[in-house]
Each structure stands twice: as structure tokens, then as C-alpha cells.
Tab-separated table of C-alpha atoms and ligand atoms in Angstrom:
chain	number	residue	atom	x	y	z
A	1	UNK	CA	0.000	0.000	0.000
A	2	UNK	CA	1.368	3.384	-0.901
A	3	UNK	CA	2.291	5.885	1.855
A	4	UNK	CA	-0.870	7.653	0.503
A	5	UNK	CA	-3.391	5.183	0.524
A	6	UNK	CA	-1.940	4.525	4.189
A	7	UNK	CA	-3.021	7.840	5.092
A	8	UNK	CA	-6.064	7.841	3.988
A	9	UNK	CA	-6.693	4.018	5.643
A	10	UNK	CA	-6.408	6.065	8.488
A	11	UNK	CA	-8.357	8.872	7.686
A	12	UNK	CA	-11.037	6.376	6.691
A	13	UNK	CA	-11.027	4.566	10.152
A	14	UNK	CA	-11.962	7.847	12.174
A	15	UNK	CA	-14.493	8.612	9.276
A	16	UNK	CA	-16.355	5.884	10.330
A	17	UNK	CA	-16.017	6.239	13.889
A	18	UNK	CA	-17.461	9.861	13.898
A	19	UNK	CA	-19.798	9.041	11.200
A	20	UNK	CA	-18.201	11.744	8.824
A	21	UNK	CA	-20.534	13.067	5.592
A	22	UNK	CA	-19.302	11.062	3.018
A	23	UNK	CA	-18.414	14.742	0.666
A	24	UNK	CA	-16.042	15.372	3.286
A	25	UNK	CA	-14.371	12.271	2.751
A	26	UNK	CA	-14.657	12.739	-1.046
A	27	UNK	CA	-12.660	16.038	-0.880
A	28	UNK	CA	-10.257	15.048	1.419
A	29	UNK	CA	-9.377	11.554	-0.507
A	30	UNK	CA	-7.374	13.932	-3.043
A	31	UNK	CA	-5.103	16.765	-3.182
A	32	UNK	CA	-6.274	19.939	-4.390
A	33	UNK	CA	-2.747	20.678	-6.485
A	34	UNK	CA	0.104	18.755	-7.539
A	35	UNK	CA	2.977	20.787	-8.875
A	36	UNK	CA	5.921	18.621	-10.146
A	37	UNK	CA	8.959	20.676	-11.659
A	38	UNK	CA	12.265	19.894	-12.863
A	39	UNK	CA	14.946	22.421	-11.632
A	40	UNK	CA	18.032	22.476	-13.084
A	41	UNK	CA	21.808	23.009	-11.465
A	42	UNK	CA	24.656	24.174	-12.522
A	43	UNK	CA	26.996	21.900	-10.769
A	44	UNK	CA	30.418	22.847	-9.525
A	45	UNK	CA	32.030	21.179	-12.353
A	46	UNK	CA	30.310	23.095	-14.946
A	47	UNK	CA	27.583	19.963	-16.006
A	48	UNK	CA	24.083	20.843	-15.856
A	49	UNK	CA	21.477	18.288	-13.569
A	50	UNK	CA	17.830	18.178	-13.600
A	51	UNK	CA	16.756	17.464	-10.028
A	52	UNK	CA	12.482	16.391	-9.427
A	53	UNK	CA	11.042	18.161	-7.109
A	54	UNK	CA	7.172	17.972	-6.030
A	55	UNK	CA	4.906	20.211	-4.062
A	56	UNK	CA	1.725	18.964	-3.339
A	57	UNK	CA	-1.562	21.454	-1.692
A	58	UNK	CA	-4.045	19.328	-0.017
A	59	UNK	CA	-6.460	21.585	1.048
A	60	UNK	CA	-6.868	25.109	2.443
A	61	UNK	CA	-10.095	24.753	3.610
A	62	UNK	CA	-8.865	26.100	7.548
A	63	UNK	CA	-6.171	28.810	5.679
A	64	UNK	CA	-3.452	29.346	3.809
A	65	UNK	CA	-1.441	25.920	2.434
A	66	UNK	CA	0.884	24.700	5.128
A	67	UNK	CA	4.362	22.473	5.299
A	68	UNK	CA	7.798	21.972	5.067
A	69	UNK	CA	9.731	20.217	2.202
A	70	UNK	CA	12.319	17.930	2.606
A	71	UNK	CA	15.609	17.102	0.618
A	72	UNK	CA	15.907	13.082	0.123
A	73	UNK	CA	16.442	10.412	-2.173
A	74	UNK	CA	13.087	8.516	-1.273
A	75	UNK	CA	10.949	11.833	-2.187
A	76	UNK	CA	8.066	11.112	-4.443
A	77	UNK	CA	4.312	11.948	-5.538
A	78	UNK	CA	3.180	9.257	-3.381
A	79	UNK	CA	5.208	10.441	-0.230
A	80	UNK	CA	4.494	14.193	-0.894
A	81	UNK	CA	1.469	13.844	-1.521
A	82	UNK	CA	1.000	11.571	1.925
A	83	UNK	CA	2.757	14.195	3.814
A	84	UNK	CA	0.794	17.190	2.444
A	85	UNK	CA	-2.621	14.881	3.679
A	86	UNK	CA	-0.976	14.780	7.360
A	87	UNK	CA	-0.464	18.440	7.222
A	88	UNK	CA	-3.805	19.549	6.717
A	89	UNK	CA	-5.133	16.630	9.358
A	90	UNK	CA	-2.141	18.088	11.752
A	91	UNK	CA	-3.221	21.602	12.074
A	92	UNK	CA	-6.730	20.754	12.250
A	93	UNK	CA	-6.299	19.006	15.381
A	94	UNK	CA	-4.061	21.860	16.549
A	95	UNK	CA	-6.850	23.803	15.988
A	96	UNK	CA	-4.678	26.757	13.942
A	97	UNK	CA	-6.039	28.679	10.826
A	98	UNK	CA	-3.830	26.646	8.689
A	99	UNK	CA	-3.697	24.181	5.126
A	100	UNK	CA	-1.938	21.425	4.631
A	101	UNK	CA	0.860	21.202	1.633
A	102	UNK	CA	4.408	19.183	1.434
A	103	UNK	CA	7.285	19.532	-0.896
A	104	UNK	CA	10.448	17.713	-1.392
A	105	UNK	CA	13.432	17.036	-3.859
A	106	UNK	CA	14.655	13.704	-5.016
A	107	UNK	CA	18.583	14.325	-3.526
A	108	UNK	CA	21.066	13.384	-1.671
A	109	UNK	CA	22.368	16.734	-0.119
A	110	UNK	CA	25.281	15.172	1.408
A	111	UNK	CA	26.731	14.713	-2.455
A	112	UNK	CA	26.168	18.445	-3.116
A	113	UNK	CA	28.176	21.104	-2.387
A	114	UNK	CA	26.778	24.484	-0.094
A	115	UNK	CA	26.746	26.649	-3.307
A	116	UNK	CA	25.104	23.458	-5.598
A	117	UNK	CA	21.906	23.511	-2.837
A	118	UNK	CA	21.841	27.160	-2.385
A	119	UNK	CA	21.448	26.755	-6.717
A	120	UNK	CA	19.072	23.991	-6.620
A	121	UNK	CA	17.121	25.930	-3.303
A	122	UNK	CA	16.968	29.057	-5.333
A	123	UNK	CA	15.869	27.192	-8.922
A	124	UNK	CA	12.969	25.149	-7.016
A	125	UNK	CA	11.830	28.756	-5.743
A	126	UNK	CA	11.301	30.301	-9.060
A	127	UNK	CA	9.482	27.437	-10.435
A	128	UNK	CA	7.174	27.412	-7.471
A	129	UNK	CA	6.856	30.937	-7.244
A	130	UNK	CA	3.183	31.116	-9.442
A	131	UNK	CA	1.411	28.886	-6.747
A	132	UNK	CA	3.296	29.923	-3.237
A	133	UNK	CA	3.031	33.396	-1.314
A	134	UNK	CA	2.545	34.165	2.339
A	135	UNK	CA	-1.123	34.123	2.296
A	136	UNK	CA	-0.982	31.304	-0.593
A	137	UNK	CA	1.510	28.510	0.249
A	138	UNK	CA	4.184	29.138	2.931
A	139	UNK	CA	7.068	26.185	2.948
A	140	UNK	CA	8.927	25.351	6.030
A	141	UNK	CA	11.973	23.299	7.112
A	142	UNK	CA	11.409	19.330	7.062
A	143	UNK	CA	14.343	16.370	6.485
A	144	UNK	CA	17.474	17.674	5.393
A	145	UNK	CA	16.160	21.140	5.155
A	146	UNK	CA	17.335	23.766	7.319
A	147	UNK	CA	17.108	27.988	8.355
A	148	UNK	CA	19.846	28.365	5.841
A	149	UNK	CA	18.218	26.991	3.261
A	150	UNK	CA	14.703	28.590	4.377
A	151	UNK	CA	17.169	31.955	3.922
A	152	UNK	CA	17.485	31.693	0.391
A	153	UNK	CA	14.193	30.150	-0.204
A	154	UNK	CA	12.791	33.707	0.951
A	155	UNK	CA	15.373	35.901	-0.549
A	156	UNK	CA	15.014	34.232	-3.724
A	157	UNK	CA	11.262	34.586	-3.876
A	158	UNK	CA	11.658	38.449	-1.907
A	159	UNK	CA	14.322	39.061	-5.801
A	160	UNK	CA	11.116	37.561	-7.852
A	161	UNK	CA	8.437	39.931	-6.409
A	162	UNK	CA	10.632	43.106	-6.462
A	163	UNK	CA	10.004	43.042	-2.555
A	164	UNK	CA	10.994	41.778	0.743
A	165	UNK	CA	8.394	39.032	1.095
A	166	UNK	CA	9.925	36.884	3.559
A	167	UNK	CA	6.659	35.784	5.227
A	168	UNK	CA	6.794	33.368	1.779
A	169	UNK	CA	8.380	30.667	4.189
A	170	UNK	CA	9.069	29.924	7.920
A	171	UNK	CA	11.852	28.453	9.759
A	172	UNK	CA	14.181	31.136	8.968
A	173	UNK	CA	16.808	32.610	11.231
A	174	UNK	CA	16.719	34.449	13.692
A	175	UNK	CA	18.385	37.271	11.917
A	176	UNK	CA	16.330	37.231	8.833
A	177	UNK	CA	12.738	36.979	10.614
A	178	UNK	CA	12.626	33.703	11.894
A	179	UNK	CA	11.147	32.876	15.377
A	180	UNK	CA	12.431	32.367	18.874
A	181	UNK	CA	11.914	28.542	19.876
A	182	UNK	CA	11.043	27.126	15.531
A	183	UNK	CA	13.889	25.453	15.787
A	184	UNK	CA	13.238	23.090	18.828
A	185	UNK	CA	9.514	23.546	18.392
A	186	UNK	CA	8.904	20.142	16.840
A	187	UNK	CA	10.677	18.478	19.638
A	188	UNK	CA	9.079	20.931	22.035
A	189	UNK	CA	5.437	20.342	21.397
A	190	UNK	CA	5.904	16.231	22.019
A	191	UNK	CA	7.557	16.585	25.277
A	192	UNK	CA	4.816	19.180	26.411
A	193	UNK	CA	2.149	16.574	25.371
A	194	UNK	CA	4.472	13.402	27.097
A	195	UNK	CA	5.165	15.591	30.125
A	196	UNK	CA	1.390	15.463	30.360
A	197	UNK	CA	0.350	11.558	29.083
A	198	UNK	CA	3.229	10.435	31.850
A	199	UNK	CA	2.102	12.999	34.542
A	200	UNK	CA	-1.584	11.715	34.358
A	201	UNK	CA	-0.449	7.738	34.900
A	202	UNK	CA	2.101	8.996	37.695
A	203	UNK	CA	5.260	8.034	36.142
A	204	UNK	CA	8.004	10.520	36.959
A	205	UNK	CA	10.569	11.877	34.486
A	206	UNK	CA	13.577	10.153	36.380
A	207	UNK	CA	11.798	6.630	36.519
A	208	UNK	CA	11.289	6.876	32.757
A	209	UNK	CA	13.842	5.165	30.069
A	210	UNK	CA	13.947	6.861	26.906
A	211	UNK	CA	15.653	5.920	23.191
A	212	UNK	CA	15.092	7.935	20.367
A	213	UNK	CA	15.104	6.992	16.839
A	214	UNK	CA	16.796	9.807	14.591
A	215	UNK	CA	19.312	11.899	16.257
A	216	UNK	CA	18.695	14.745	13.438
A	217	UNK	CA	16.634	18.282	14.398
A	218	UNK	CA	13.481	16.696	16.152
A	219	UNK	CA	15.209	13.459	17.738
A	220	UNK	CA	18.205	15.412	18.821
A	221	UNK	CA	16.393	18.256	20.331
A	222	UNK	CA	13.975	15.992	21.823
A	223	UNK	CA	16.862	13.727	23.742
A	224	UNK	CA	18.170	17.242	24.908
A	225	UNK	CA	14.344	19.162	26.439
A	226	UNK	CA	13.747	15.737	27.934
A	227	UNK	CA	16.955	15.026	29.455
A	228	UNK	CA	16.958	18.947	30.990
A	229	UNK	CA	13.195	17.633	32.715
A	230	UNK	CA	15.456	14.294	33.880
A	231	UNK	CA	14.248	11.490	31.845
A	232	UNK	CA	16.909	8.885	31.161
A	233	UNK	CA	18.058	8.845	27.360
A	234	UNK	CA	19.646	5.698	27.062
A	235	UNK	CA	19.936	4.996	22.995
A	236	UNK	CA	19.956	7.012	20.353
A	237	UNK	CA	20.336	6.532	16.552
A	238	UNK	CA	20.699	7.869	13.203
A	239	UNK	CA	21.250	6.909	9.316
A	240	UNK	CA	24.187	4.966	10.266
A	241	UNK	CA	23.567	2.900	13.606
A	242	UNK	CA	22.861	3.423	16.920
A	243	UNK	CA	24.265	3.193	20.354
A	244	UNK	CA	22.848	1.511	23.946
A	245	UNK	CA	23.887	2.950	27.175
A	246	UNK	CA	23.419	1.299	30.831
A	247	UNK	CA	23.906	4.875	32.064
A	248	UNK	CA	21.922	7.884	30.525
A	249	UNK	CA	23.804	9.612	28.206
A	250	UNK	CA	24.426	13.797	27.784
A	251	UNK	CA	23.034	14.542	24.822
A	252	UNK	CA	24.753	17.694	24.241
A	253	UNK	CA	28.261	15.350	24.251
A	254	UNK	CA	26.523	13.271	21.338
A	255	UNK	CA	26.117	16.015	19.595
A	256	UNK	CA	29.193	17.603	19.525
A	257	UNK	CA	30.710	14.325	19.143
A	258	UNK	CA	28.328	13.559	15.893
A	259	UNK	CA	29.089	16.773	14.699
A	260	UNK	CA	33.029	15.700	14.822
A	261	UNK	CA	32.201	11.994	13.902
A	262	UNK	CA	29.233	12.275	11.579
A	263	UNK	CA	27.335	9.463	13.450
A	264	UNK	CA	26.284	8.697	17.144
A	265	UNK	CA	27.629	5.359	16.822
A	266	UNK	CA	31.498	6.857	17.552
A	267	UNK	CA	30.195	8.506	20.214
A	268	UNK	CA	29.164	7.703	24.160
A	269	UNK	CA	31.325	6.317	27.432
A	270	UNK	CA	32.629	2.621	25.694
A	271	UNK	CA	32.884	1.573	29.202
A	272	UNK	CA	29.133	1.903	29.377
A	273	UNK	CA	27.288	2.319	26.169
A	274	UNK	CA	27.425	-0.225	23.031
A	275	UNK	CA	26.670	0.199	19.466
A	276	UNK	CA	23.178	-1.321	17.806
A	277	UNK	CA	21.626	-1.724	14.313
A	278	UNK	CA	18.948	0.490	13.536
A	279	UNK	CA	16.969	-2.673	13.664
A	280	UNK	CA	17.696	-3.512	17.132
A	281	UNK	CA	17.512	-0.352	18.633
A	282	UNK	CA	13.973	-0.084	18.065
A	283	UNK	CA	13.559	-3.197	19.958
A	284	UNK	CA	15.400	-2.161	23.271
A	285	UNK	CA	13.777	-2.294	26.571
A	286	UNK	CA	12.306	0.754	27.678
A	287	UNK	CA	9.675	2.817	29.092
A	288	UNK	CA	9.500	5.417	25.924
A	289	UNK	CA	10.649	4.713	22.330
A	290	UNK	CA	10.622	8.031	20.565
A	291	UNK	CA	10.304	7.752	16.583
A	292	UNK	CA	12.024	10.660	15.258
A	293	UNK	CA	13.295	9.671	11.637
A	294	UNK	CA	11.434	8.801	8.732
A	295	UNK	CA	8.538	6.928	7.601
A	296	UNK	CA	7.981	3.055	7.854
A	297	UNK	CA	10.024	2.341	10.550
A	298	UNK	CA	7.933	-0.080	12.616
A	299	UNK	CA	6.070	-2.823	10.201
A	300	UNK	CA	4.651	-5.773	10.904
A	301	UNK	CA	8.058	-7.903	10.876
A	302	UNK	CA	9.402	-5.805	13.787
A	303	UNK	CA	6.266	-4.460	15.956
A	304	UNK	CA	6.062	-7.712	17.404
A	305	UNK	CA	9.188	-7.113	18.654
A	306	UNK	CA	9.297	-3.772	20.217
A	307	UNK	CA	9.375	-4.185	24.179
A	308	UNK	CA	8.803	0.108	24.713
A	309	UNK	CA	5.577	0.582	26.842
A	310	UNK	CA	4.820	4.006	25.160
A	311	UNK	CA	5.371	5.371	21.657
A	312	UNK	CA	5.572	9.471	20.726
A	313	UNK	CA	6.069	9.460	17.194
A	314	UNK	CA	7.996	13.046	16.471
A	315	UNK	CA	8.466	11.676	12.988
A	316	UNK	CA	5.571	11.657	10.463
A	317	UNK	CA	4.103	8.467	9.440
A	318	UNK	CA	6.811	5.977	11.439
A	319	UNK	CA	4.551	3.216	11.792
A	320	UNK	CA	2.785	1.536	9.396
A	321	UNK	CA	-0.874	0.794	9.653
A	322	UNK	CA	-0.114	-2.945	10.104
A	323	UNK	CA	2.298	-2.519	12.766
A	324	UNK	CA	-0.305	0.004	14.479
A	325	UNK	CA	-2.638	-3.188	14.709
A	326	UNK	CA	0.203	-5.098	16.301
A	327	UNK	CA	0.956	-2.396	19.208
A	328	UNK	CA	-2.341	-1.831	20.120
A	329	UNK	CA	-2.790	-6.057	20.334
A	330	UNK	CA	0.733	-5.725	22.262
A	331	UNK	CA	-1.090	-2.779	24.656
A	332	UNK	CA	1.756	-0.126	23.715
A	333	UNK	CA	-0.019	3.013	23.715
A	334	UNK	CA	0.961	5.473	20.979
A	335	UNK	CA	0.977	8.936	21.233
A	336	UNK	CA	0.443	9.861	17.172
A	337	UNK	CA	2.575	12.380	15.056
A	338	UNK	CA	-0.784	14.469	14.038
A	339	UNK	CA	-0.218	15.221	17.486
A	340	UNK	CA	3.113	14.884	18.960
A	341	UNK	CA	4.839	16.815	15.856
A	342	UNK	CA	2.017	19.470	15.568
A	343	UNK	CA	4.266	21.931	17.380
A	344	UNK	CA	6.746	22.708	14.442
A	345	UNK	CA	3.727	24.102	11.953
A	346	UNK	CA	2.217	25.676	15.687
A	347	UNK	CA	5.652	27.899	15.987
A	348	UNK	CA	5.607	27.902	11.928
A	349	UNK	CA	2.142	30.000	12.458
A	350	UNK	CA	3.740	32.632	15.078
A	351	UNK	CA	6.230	33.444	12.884
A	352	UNK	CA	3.956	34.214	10.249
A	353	UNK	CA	1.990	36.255	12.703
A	354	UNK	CA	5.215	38.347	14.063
A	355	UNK	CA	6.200	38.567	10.160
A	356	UNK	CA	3.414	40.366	9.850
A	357	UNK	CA	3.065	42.203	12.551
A	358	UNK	CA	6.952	42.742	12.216
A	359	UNK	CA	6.808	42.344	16.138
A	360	UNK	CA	8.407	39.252	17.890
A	361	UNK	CA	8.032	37.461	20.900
A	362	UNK	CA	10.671	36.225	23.468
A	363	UNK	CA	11.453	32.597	23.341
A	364	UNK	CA	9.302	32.445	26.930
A	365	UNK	CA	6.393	33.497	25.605
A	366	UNK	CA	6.455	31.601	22.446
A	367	UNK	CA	6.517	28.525	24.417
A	368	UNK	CA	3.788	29.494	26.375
A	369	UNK	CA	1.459	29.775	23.981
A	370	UNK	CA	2.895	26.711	22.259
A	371	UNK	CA	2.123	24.777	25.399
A	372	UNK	CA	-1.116	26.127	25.619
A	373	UNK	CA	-2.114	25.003	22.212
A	374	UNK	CA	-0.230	21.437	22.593
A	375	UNK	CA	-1.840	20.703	25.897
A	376	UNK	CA	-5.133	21.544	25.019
A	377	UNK	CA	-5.344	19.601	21.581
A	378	UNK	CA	-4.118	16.973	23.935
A	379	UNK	CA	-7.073	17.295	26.093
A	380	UNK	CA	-9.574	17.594	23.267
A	381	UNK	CA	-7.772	14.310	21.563
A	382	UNK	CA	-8.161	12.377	25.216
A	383	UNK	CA	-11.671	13.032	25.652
A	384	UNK	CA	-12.337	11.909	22.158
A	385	UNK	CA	-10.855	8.775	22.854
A	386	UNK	CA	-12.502	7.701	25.850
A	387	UNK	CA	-16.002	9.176	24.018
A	388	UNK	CA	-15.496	7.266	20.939
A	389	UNK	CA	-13.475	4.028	23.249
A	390	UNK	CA	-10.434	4.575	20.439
A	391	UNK	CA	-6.864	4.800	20.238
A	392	UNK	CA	-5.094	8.379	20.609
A	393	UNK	CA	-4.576	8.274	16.617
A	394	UNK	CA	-8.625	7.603	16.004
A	395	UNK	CA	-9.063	9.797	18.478
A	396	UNK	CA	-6.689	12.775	17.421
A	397	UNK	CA	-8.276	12.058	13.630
A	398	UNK	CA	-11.598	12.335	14.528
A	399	UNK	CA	-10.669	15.562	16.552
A	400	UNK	CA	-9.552	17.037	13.286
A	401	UNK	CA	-12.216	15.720	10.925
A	402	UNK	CA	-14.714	17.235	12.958
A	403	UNK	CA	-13.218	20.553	12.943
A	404	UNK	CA	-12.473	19.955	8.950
A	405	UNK	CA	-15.832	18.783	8.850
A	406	UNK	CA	-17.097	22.451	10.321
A	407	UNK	CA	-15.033	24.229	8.116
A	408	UNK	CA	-16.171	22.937	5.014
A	409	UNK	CA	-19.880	22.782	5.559
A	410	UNK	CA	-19.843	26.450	5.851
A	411	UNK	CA	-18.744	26.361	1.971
B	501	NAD	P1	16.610	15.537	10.087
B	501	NAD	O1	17.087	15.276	8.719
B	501	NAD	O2	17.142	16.689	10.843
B	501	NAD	O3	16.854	14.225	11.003
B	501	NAD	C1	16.519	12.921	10.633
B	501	NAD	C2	17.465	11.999	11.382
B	501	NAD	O4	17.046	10.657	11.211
B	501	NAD	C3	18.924	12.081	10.905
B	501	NAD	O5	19.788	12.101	12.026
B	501	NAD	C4	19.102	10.766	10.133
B	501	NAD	O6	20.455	10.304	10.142
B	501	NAD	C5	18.193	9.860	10.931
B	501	NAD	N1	17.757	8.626	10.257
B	501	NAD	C6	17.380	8.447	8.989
B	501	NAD	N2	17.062	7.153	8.787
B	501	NAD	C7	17.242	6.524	9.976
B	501	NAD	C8	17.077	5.191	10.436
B	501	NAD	N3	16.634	4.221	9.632
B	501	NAD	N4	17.344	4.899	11.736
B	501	NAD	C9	17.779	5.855	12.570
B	501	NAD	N5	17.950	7.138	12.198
B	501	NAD	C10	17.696	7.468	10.915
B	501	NAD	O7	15.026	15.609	9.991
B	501	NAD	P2	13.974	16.201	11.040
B	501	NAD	O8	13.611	17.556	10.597
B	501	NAD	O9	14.428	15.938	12.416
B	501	NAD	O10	12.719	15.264	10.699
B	501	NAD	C11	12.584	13.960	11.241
B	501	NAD	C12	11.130	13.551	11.147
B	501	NAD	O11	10.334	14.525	11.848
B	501	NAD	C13	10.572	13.507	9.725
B	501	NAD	O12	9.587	12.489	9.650
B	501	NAD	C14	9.899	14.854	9.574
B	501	NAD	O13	8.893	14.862	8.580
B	501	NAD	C15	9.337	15.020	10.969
B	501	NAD	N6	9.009	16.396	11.301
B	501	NAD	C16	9.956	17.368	11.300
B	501	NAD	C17	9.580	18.684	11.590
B	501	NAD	C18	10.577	19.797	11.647
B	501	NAD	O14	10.193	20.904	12.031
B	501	NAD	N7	11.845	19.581	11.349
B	501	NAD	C19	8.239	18.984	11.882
B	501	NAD	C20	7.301	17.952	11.911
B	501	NAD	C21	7.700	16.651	11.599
């Protein structure tokens, strides 16, 4: 089944469960716009290189289109198009006047040089600029995308229009309009909403073993906020491998020792930490696995075998809808990305708002009112699962569709 068809399995299952009108369904079941370009790149050696590159607007019912895009070799219709679907579904639960869109290019960035992206960045731009704008379509930083590369996004579309439009995309810098607390804000939101699933079952932070999947921008800020509260992170991962600890580890040392290494698996005490497959780190012991790298990841050969009790899926789409079966049959309760990730697109929104307003907050007050948003969705989700007796994904679905629902009656 294609990433796609996955998603909407799963918007189909809440559908049900709420008794959703069936037009709703209908509009929902495609993308409003698929934009598929070739950009070309003049490499450093002089050649010329087509890259594909999608972006896909789902609907824009609740506002403006909404969501990152992403530089990887797996990027396709099928994923974009997927990812777009979650976006709209993700701020709907969140409950902010935002649409749902994805983009991504089919590359390997690590093979490019910083002057060939900044060329490729600046190429996708102008062939997206006739269906993106700040109160059209407003990109944002997803896998292998990053403030830099947000940077030239908007100065490249700012040269188009003859103007400084930088409200055209979000997760800039600091220094050129982005917002206090974007970068960590994916990361952010999840803890706020684990902080609150652990509080409310009485498990304290410094009882609680944590791994994380994906030591990149959500999994490594993620291992950082929820070490500062005193969780244990005790395995962490990225593209390469992973490593086990029997202490917790600091992840700020990971970091800077991945930065110097390129992988967490050269990194750690060896007296007290071991290296893992990707494979087998998802199948550690612990109290919290946290899913913070790509699609896929559990499927119904491994969920059988994860031991976690508790899932928070920072990634989008990490479990499959097979291996969802398996985990709830296993009892492992799973707090879903809709959810858990919504914070990135919730900080996304501020910084269009202080864009506009060309006034911006302090990082304190930004993650106030990100907490306020995160912990309330979670309250809205909860109640909807004990009404309709449903998992937290049904549940943070049907949260969404009903608001989605709203919306587009009033069409
Ligand atoms: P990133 O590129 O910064 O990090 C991804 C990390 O995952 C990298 O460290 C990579 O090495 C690692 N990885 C890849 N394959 C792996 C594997 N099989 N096992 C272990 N590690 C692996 O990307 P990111 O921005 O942190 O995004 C991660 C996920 O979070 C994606 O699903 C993305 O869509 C989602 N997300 C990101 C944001 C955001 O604001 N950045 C917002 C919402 C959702």
C-alpha cells in the first residue's frame, strides 16, 4: 500500500467512527494541487542536472497551504502527496487557521556542495513561485532542510516579487525573521504533550527510560528538552547505527561528538554504552521509544518485537498501519505524530503572525502559547478517545475531521 493510501486508511477509520458526511471524505481523498517541476543546477564542475522536485496542496479549507519540504532520495508523488494529507489533518487538530501542503526534492544533499543547494534551493523557488506566497503557500523546514536553506528560499522569492516578502516561508533565522523557539519547536510540542500523558499515569521523568530513533533536528532536540526535565536517554540513533547505554547519556556530548564523527555510533562512554543496528535499537527495553526519523520504521516484521511501553512518534508516518494493529494487540499506547509533531507548523504560524506584525516574541512566551495550544489539543484528543473508546490516533483524527468537517460545511 502506498504511503498515501496509508493515510487515507487512516483517515477512513476515524471517518467511520465519527460518522463523517461522506463529501467530506470525497474532498479530502485527493489533493487539491500537484505541482511537479524539474529544476536544473549548474553543478560545480560546470555539467548541468535536472533534479524532481514535487509540491503537493491538499487543502486550504482552515487557511493558507501549510508544510515543510524535505531534501531526500526517497521523495516522491506518493510520499508528498501523503505528507501534504498529514499536514492539513495536523493543524486541524491543533486547531490553527492553517492548510496542509508538502514539498520535497529527489537528492542526496550530502553529495552536493553548499553553493550546488543554495542553486538547486533558489531554482525550485522560481518554479514554485506562481502557486506559493505568504497568504498562498508558505514552505517550512522538514528532512534535510534547514534555516539556511529557508534563507534563500525567501530571498530568492523576496528578488522575484521586487520586494521583501519573507513571510513566503518559515523556519528562517533568527536574523532574517525567523522565530524564537522554531527550531526546537517540533521536539518541544511532544515533550509538552508526554510531560502530560506520563504525569496523568504517575510516572516521573527520572523513573522513565527513553531511546530515540533519529538523532537529526526533532530526535536530537527531543533527547536534549527531555533530558533537561530528567528522563533517562539511554539509545539514540541515526542513518548509520545506533548506540545503547546502561547509564543515561548527555546529549549535548553526542552532539558535539556527531558533529566531529558524523554518526552517534562513535560517540558515548565505551565503558558503558554499546553500538546497535537500527533494527535492534527499536527493539530495546524501555519505558519510551521516541520515533524521530522517517517513515515506515515499525512494520509488521518488527512491531512484534518492540518491548517500549509508550510510543511518541515526532516523525511523520513511522509506523505503518499494520504494525499500528500489532501495538495496540501488544497494549503499547501510541501517542500519534498528528499530534506529537504538531508543534513545528504551531511555531511555523507565530512566525507568520510576528512577520506580519513585524513584532516578535521572546522565546518564553512563544513557548507558552505553544504549550497552551499542545496541551489543550491533547485534552480535546483524550476526551475523544474515551467518548469514541479509540486509540489516541482515532481519536486525534476524529478531533480534526470534525473541525475539517465544520469548516467545510460552511462552503
Ligand atoms: P533531520 O534530517 O534533521 O533528522 C533525521 C534523522 O534521522 C537524521 O539524524 C538521520 O540520520 C536519521 N535517520 C534516517 N534514517 C534513519 C534510520 N533508519 N534509523 C535511525 N535514524 C535514521 O530531519 P527532522 O527535521 O528531524 O525530521 C525527522 C522527522 O520529523 C521527519 O519524519 C519529519 O517529517 C518530521 N518532522 C519534522 C519537523 C521539523 O520541524 N523539522 C516537523 C514535523 C515533523
Amino acid at each position: 500500500m502506498s504511503l498515501f493510501n496509508n493515510t487515507l486508511a487512516q483517515i477512513e477509520k476515524a471517518a467511520s467512527l465519527i460518522g463523517l458526511n461522506e463529501d467530506v471524505l470525497h474532498i479530502l481523498s485527493e489533493p487539491q494541487r500537484k505541482v511537479e517541476v524539474s529544476i536544473p543546477v549548474r553543478m560545480d564542475d560546470g555539467s548541468l542536472r535536472l533534479f524532481e522536485g514535487f509540491r503537493v496542496q491538499h487543502n486550504n479549507v482552515c487557511g493558507p497551504y501549510k508544510g515543510g519540504f524535505r531534501y531526500h532520495t526517497q521523495v516522491d508523488m506518493e510520499e508528498v502527496k501523503a505528507l501534504s494529507a498529514w499536514m492539513t489533518i495536523k493543524c486541524a487538530v491543533v486547531g490553527i487557521p492553517l492548510g496542509g501542503a508538502k514539498g520535497g526534492v529527489v537528492v542526496n544533499p550530502k553529495e552536493l556542495s553548499e553553493g550546488e543547494i543554495e542553486r538547486l534551493t533558489r531554482n525550485y523557488v522560481r518554479l514554485l513561485e506562481p502557486v506559493i506566497g505568504p497568504d498562498m503557500d508558505i514552505p517550512a523546514p522538514d528532512v534535510n532542510t534547514n534555516a539556511k536553506i529557508m534563507d534563500w528560499f525567501a530571498d530568492e522569492y523576496s528578488k522575484l516579487k521586487g520586494k521583501d516578502m519573507k513571510g513566503v516561508v518559515t523556519g528562517k533565522s533568527l536574523e532574517n525573521g525567523g522565530s524564537k523557539g522554531r527550531s526546537a519547536a517540533t521536539a518541544q510540542g511532544g515533550v509538552y504533550i508526554l510531560d502530560e500523558f506520563l504525569r496523568e499515569k504517575d510516572i516521573k521523568p527520572e523513573e522513565t527510560t527513553i531511546v530515540v530513533q533519529g538523532f537529526g533536528n526533532a530526535g536530537e532536540t527531543a533527547a536534549r528538552l527531555l533530558t533537561e526535565e530528567g528522563y533517562k536517554v539511554v539509545g539514540v540513533s541515526d542513518s548509520q547505527g545506533g548506540i545503547v547505554c546502561a547509564h543515561a547519556v548527555n546529549p549535548e556530548e553526542i552532539s558535539s561528538c556527531k558533529t566531529d564523527k558524523s554518526s552517534v555510533v562513535h560517540c558515548g562512554d565505551p565503558a558503558d554504552c554499546r553500538r546497535v543496528t537500527n533494527e535492534d535499537l527499536l527493539e530495546l527495553e524501555c519505558d519510551v521509544l521516541v520515533l524521530a526519523a522517517m517513515e515506515n520504521q515499525l512494520t509488521k516484521e518488527n512491531a512484534p518485537l518492540v518491548k517500549a511501553k509508550y510510543i511518541l512518534e515526532l516523525a511523520n508516518g513511522p509506523i505503518t498501519p499494520e504494525a499500528d494493529e500489532t501495538l495496540k494487540q501488544k497494549n503499547i499506547c501510541i501517542i500519534p505524530d498528528i499530534l506529537a509533531n504538531a508543534g513545528g507548523v504551531t511555531v511555523s504560524y507565530f512566525e507568520m503572525l510576528q512577520n506580519a506584525d513585524n513584532n516578535y516574541l521572546s522565546e518564553e512566551e512563544i513557548n507558552e502559547k505553544l504549550k497552551e495550544i499542545m496541551v489543550t489539543a491533547w485534552q480535546e484528543v483524550k476526551t475523544n478517545a474515551e467518548k469514541y473508546e479509540c486509540t489516541l490516533r482515532e481519536a486525534a483524527y476524529a478531533t480534526a475531521l470534525g473541525r475539517l468537517e465544520e469548516k467545510l460545511s460552511e462552503l
